[in-house]
Short mmCIF file of C-alpha atoms in Angstrom, two decimals:
data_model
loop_
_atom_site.label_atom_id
_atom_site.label_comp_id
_atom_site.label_asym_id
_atom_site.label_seq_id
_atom_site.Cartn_x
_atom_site.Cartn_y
_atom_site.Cartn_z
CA UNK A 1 51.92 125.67 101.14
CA UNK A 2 48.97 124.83 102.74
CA UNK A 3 48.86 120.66 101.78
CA UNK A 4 52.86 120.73 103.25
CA UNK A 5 51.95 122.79 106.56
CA UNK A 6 48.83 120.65 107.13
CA UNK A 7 50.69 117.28 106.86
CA UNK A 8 53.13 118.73 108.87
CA UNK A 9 51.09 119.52 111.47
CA UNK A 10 49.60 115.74 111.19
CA UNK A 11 53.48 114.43 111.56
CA UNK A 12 53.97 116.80 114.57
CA UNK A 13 51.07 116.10 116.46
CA UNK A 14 51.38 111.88 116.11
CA UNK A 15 48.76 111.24 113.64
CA UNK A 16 51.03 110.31 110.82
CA UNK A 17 53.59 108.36 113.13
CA UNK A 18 57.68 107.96 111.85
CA UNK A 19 57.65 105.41 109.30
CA UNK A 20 54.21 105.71 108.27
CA UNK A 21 54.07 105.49 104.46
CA UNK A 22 51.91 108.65 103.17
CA UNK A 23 49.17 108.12 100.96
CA UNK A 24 50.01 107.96 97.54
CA UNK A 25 49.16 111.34 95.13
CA UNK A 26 46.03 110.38 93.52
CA UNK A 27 44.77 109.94 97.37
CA UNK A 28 46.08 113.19 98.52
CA UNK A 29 45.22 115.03 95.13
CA UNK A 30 41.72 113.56 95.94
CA UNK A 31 41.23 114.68 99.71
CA UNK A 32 42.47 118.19 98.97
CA UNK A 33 40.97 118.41 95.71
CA UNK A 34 44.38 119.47 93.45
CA UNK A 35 46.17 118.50 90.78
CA UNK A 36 48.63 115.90 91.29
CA UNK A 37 51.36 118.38 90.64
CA UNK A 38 50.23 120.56 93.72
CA UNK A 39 50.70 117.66 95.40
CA UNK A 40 54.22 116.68 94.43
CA UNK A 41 55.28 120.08 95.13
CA UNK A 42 53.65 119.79 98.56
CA UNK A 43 55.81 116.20 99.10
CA UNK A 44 59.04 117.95 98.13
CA UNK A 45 58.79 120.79 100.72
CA UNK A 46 58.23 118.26 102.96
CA UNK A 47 61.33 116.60 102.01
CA UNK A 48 62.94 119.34 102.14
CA UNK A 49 61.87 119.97 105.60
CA UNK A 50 63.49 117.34 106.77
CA UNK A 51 60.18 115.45 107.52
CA UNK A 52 59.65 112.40 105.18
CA UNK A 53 61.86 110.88 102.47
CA UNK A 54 61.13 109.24 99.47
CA UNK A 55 61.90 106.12 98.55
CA UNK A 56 61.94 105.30 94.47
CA UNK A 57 58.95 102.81 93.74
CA UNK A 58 58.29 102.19 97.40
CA UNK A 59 56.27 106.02 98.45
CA UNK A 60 57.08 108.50 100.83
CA UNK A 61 57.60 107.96 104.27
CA UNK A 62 57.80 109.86 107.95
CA UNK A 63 61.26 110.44 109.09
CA UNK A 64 61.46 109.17 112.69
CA UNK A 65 63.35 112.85 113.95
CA UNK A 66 64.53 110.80 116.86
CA UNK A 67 66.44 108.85 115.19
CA UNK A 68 68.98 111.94 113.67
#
């Protein structure tokens, strides 16, 4: 999925550091210009990469992969 392997790349490479919150859907629905479901399906592969976790009413954050 192209929104889930370029925020990957982002985490990877420092830009989105561990514990940085990502921006909420409507933001990320807006900068990639799709629906808000492309973007929750984007978030979840994410999560399911191990990468960032969600956290209910508080948003999705970077999973510091030192720390595991």
């Amino acid at each position: 999925m192209r929104i889930a392997d370029d925020l990957q790349r982002q985490i990877e490479s420092g830009k989105i550091p561990p514990g940085a919150k990502l921006p909420g859907e409507l933001e990320l629905s807006e900068a990639y210009r799709v629906s808000a479901g492309t973007v929750r399906r984007a978030v979840r592969e994410l999560r399911e990469r191990g990468l960032v976790a969600t956290l209910a009413a508080k948003g999705t954050y970077v999973v510091d992969q030192a720390a595991e």
